[in-house]
Coordinates of C-alpha atoms in Angstrom, one line a residue:
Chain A
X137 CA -7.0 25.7 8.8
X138 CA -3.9 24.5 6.7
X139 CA -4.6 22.4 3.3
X140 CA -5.2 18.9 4.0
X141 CA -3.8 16.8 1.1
X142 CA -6.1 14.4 -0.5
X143 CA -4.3 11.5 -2.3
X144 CA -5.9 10.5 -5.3
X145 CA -5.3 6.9 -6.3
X146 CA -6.4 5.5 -9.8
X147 CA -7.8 1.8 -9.7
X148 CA -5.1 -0.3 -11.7
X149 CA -4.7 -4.1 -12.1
X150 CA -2.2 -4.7 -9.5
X151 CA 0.5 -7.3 -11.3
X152 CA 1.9 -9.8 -8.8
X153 CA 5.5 -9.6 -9.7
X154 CA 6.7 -10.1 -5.5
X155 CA 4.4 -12.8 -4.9
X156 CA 5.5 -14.5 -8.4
X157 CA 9.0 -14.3 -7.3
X158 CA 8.2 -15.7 -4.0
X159 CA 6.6 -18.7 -5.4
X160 CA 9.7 -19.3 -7.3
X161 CA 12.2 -19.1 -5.0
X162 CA 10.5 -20.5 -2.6
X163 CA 9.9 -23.5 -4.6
X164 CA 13.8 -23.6 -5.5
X165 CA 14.8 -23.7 -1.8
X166 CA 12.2 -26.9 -2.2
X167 CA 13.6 -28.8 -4.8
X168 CA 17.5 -28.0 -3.3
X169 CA 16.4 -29.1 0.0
X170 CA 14.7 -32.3 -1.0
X171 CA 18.0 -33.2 -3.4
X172 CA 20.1 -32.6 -0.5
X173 CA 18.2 -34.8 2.2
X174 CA 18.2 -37.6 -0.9
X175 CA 22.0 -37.2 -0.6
X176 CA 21.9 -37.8 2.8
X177 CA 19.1 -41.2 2.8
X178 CA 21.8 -42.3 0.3
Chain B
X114 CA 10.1 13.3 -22.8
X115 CA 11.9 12.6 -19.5
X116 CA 9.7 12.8 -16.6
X117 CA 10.3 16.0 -15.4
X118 CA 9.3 17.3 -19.1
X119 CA 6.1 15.2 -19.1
X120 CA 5.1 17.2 -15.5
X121 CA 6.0 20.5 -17.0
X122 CA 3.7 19.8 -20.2
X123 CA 1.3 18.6 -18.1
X124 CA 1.0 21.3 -15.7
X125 CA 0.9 24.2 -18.9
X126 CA -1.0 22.5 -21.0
X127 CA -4.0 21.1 -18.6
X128 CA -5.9 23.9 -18.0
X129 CA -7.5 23.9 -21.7
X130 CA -8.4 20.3 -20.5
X131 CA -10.5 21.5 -18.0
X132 CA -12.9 24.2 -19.6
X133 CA -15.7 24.7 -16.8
X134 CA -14.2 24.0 -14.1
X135 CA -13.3 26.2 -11.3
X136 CA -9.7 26.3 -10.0
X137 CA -7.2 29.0 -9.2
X138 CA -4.1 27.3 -9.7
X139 CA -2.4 24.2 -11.3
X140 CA 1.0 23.4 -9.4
X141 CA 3.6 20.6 -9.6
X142 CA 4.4 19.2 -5.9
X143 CA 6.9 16.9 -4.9
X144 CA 4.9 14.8 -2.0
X145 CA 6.8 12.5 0.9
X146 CA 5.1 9.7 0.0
X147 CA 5.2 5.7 2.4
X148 CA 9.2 5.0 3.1
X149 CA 10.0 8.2 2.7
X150 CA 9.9 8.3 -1.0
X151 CA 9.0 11.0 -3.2
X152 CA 6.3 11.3 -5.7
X153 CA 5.4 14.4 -8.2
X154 CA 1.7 15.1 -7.8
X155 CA -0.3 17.5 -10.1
X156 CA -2.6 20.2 -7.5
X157 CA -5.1 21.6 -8.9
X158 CA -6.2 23.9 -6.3
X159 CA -8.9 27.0 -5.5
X160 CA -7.9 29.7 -2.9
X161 CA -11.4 29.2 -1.2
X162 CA -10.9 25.5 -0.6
X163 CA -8.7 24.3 2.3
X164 CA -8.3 21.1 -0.1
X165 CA -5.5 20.4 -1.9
X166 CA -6.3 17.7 -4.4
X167 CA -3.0 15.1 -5.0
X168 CA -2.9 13.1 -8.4
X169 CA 0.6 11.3 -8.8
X170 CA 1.4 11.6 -12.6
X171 CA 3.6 8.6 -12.3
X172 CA 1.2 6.0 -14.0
X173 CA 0.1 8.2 -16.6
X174 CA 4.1 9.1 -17.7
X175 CA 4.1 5.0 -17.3
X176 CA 1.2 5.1 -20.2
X177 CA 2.9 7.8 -22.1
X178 CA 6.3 6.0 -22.3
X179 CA 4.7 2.6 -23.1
X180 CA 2.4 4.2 -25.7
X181 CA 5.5 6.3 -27.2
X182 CA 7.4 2.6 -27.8
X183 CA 4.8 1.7 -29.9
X184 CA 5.3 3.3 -33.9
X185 CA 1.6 4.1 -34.5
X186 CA 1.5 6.9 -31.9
X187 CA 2.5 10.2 -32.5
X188 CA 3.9 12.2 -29.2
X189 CA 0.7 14.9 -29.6
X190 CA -1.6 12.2 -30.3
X191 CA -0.2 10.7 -27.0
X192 CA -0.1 13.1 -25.0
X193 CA -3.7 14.8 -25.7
X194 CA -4.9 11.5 -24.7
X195 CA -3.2 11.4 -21.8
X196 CA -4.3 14.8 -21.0
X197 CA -7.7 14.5 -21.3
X198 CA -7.2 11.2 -19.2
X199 CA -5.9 13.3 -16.2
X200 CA -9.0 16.0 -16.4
X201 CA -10.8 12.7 -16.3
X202 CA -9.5 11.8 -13.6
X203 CA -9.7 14.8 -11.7
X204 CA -13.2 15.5 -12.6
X205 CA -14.2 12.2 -11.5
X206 CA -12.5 12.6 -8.3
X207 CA -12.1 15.4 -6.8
X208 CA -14.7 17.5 -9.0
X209 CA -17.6 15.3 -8.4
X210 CA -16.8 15.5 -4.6
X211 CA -19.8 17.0 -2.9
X212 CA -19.8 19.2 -0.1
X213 CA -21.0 15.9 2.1
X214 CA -17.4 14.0 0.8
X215 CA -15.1 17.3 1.8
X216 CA -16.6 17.7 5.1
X217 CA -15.9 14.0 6.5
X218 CA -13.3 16.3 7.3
X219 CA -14.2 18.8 9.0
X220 CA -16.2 16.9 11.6
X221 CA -15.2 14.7 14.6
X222 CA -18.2 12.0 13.8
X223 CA -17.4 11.5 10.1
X224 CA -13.7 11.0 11.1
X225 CA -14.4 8.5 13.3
X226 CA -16.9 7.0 11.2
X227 CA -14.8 6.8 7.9
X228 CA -10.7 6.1 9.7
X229 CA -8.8 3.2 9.2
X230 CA -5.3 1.5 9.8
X231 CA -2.3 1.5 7.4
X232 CA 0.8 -0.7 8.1
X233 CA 3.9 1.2 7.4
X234 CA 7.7 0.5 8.2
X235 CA 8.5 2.7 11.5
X236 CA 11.7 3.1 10.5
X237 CA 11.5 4.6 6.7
X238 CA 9.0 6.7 7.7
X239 CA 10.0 8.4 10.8
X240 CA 10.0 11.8 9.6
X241 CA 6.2 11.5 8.6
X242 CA 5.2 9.5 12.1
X243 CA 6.3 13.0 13.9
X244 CA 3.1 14.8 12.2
X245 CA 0.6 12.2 12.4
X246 CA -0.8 9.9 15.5
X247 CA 0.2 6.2 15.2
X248 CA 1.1 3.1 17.3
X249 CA 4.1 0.9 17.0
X250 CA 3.8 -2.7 16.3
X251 CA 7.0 -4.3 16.5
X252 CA 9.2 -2.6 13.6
X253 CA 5.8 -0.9 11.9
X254 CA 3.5 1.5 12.8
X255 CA 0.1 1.7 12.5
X256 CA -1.3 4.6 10.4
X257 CA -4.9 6.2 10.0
X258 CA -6.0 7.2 7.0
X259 CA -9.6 9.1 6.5
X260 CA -11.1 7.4 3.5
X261 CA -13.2 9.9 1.6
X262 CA -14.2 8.6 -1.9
X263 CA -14.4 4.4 -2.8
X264 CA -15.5 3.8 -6.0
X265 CA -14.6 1.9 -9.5
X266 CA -13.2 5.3 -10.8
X267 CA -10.6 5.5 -8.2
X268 CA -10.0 6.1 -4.2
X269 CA -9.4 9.5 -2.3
X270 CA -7.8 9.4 1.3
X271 CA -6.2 11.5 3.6
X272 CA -3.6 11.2 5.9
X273 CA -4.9 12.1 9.7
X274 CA -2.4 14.5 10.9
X275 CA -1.8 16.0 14.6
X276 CA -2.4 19.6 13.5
X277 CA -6.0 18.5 11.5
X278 CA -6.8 15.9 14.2
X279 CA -6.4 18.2 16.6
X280 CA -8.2 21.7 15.0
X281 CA -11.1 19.7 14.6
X282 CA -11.3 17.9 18.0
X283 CA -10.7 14.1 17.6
X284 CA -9.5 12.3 20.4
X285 CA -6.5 10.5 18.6
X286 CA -6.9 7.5 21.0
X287 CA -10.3 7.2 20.3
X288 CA -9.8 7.6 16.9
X289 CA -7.4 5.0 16.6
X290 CA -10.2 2.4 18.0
X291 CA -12.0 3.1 15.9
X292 CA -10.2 2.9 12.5
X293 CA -9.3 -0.5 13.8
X294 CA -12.8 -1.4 14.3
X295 CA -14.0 0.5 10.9
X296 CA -11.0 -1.7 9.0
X297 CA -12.2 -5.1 10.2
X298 CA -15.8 -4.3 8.7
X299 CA -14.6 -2.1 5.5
X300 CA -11.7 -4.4 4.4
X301 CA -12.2 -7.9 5.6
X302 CA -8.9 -10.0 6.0
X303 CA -9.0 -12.7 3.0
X304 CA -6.8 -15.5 2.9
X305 CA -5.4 -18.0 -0.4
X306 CA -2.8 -20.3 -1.1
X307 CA -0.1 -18.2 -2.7
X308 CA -0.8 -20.0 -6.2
X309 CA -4.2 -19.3 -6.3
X310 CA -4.0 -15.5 -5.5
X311 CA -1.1 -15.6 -8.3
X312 CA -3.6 -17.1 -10.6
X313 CA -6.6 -14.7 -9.5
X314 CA -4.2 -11.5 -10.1
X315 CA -3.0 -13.0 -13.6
X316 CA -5.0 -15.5 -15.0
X317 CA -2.7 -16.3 -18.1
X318 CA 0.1 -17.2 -16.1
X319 CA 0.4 -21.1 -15.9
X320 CA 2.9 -23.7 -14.0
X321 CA 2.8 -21.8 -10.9
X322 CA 4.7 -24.4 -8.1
X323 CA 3.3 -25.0 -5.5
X324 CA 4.4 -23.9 -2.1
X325 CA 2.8 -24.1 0.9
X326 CA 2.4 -20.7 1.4
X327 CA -0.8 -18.9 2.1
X328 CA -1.6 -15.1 0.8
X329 CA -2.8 -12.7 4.0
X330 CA -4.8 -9.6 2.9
X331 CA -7.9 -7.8 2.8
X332 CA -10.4 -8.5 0.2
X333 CA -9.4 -5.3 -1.3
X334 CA -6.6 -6.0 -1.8
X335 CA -5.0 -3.1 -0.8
X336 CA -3.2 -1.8 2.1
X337 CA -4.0 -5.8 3.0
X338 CA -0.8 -6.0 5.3
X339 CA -2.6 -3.9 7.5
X340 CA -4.7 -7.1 7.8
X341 CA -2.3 -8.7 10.5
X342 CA -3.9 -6.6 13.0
X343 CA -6.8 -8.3 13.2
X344 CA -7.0 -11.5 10.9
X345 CA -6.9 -13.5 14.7
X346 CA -9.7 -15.8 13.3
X347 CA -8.0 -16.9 10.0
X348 CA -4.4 -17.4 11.8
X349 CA -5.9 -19.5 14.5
X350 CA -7.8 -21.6 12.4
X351 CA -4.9 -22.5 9.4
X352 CA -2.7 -22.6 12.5
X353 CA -4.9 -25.4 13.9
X354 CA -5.6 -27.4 10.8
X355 CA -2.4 -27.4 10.0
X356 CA -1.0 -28.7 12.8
X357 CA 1.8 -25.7 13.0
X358 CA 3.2 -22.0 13.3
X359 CA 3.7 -20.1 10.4
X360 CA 6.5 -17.6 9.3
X361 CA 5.2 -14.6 8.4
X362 CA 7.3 -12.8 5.4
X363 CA 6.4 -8.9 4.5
X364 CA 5.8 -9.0 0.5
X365 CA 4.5 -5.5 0.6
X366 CA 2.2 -3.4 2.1
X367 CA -0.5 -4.6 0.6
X368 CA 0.0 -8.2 1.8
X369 CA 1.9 -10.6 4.0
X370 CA 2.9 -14.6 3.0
X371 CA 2.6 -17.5 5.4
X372 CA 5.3 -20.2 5.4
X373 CA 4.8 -23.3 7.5
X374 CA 7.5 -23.5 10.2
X375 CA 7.7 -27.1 10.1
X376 CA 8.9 -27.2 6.4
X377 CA 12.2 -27.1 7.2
X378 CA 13.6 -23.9 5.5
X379 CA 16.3 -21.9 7.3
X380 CA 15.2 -18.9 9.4
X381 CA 17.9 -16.8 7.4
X382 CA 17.5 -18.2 4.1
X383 CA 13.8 -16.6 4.5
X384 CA 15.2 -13.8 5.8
X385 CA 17.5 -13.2 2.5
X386 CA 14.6 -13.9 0.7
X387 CA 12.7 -11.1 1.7
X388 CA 15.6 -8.7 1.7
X389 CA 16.7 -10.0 -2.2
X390 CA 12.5 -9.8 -3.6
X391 CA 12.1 -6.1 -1.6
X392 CA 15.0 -4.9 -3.7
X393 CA 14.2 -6.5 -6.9
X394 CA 10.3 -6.9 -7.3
X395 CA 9.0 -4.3 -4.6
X396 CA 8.3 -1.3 -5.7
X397 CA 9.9 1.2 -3.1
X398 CA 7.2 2.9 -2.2
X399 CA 5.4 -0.4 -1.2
X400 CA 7.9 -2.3 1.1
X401 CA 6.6 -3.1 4.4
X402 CA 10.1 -4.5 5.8
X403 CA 13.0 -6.7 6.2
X404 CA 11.8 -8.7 9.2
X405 CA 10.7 -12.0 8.9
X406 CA 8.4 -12.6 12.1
X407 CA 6.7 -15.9 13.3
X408 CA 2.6 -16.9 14.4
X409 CA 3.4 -19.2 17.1
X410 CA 0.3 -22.0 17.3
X411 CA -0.1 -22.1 21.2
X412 CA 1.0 -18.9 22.2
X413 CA -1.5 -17.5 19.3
X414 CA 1.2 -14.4 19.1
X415 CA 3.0 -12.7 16.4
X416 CA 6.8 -11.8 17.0
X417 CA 9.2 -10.4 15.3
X418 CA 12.4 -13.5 14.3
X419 CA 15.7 -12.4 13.3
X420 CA 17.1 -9.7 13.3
X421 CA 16.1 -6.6 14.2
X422 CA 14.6 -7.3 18.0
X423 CA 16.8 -4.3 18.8
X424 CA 14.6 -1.9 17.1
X425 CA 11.9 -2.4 19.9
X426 CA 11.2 1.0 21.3
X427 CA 9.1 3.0 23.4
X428 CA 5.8 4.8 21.7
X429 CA 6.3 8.2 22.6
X430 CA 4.0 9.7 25.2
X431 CA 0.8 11.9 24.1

C-alpha cells in the first residue's frame, strides 16, 4: 500500500482579519448609501 | 534565515531533538496543499510504516521571524526553542498515535465511522479532485477527509484518496453519506452576528460597526464553510424571522457571511467585495471563492448569483 499522508495541524488562535475587513467595508457601503439616498429626500 | 534556510536547519538539526524515538528518515516535502498551493512539510518517516506524518513548518518559521525582530533573542536561543517545539509537536501527534489511531485507516468501518466533508473551490483544485472522490456543489466540491486525532494539542487528518479508498474497500458513495452525516454530529453549524464572532475571536478589539451580517460555521470553527451543506435549520429560521433572503459571500473556507438581500447593496459591489478581501486578507490557501451566491426565503435554495453560472458542469461518472 502507498504512504498515506497525514496532515498535522497545530491548534492556533485563528485572528479574524477577513471578517474584520468585511465589517468595515461593509459598513462603508452603509454610510455611502444612506448619504446618497439623503441627497436624493433632499 | 530565509525560509528555505530555516527547513534546511530544521531538517539537520532535528534528529538530536528526538532522542528515543524511532524513525528512519527526516525529509523536507513540498505538499499540494487546498487551491493548489504549496506548503513545505517536515516527514519524519519509518520504512515499516505506510504513514507518512506531514508537519507544515510555516507557523513555526512565523514564530522564528517574529521572535528574531525582537533584540533579546539570540538566533540559537531561537531556534533550539523552536526545535524542541517541533519534536513536541511531533511527539504529541504522530508519536503518541496508537496502533487503534493508525488503523482508522486501514479499515472500511473506522473510515466510515470517522469521514467528513471539506468545502473546496473546484476550480483551484482540479488537479487534486482527479485522485480523490468528491461531489460538485455549484463552483466547489465537496471533499472527505478521515479525521484521525482531535485534541487540544493539535488535529491529524487525511485526505481519502481513490487508490486508498479503493485498496481498502470503501464504497466511495457510501462513504460520502456518511461523512455528511458524521459532519452534522462532529461539527455542528453555529451561527453569530458578524460583530459578535469578531469580538469572540479578538476580544480587545472595540467599535466594531454593525452590519447586518450573520457568521455561518461550525462550532469548531474550522473548515466551517463546509457548514452550508447542511445548516438547513439555521437558514430557514434567520430567513423567516427576518422576513428575507440572504446573500451568501465566501470569507474563507472556514466560514461563510450572510447579507440581507433587502438592504439594498448592489449585487456587484458585493461581488468586488469578496474578490478585493480574498486578495488582501485571505490567506491563499484558505479562499473558498469568488462567487457571491444567494438563500432564496421561499424556494429555501442556495444558488450561485453573478458570475460564474458558466462553470456549471457535469460530475464525472464513477
Amino acid at each position: 500500500m502507498e504512504k498515506i499522508t497525514i496532515d498535522i495541524e497545530i491548534k492556533t488562535d485563528r485572528k479574524p482579519d477577513a471578517l474584520q475587513e468585511y465589517a468595515k467595508r461593509i459598513a462603508e457601503a452603509q454610510m455611502t448609501k444612506t448619504k446618497e439616498d439623503g441627497k436624493e429626500e433632499n | 534565515m530565509d525560509y528555505n534556510e530555516f527547513c534546511n536547519t530544521v531538517r539537520n538539526e532535528l534528529g538530536s531533538f528526538l532522542l528515543g524515538v524511532e524513525f528512519d528518515e527526516i525529509t523536507i516535502k513540498e505538499t499540494v496543499k487546498n487551491n493548489g498551493t504549496v506548503e513545505t512539510g517536515l516527514m519524519i518517516s519509518r520504512k515499516d510504516s505506510n504513514i507518512a506524518p506531514n508537519i507544515n513548518l510555516k507557523e513555526f518559521y512565523g514564530e522564528y521571524t517574529n521572535r528574531m525582530q525582537e533584540e533579546a533573542y539570540h538566533d540559537e536561543e531561537v531556534l533550539h526553542d523552536i526545535l524542541g517545539k517541533i519534536a513536541d509537536t511531533y511527539r504529541q501527534n504522530v508519536e503518541n498515535m496508537t496502533p487503534e489511531d493508525v488503523d482508522i485507516l486501514y479499515h472500511p468501518e473506522s473510515v466510515y465511522e470517522n469521514a467528513y466533508v471539506q468545502l473546496v473551490n473546484y476550480e483551484a483544485n482540479k488537479t487534486m479532485l482527479k485522485n480523490v472522490p468528491y461531489r460538485k456543489y455549484m463552483d466547489l466540491a465537496v471533499i472527505i477527509r478521515i479525521a484521525i486525532r482531535d485534541d487540544e494539542k493539535g488535529f491529524a487528518s487525511a485526505v481519502a484518496t481513490h487508490s486508498h479508498m479503493a485498496q481498502i474497500g470503501v464504497n466511495e458513495k457510501k462513504l460520502y453519506e456518511a461523512a455528511l452525516e458524521n459532519t452534522t454530529k462532529l461539527f455542528p453549524p453555529r451561527m453569530m452576528k458578524l460583530e459578535e464572532m469578531i469580538q469572540m475571536l479578538e476580544p480587545d478589539m472595540d467599535e466594531i460597526p454593525e452590519t447586518g451580517a450573520y457568521v455561518l460555521t461550525n462550532a469548531a470553527g474550522r473548515n466551517g464553510a463546509a457548514a452550508l451543506l447542511y445548516a438547513q435549520e439555521e437558514l430557514e429560521t434567520l430567513s423567516s424571522q427576518s422576513g428575507h433572503g440572504y446573500y451568501i459571500l465566501p470569507s474563507s473556507i472556514h466560514e461563510v457571511l450572510l447579507f440581507p438581500d433587502d438592504a439594498g447593496m448592489p449585487l456587484e459591489e458585493l461581488q468586488y467585495m469578496v474578490r478585493e478581501v480574498n486578495r488582501t486578507s485571505v490567506a491563499e490557501n484558505e479562499i473558498l471563492s469568488d462567487t457571491v451566491y444567494h438563500y432564496d426565503r421561499e424556494s429555501r435554495k442556495i444558488e450561485m448569483e453573478f458570475p460564474q453560472k458558466e462553470v456549471q458542469e457535469k460530475e464525472p461518472e464513477r
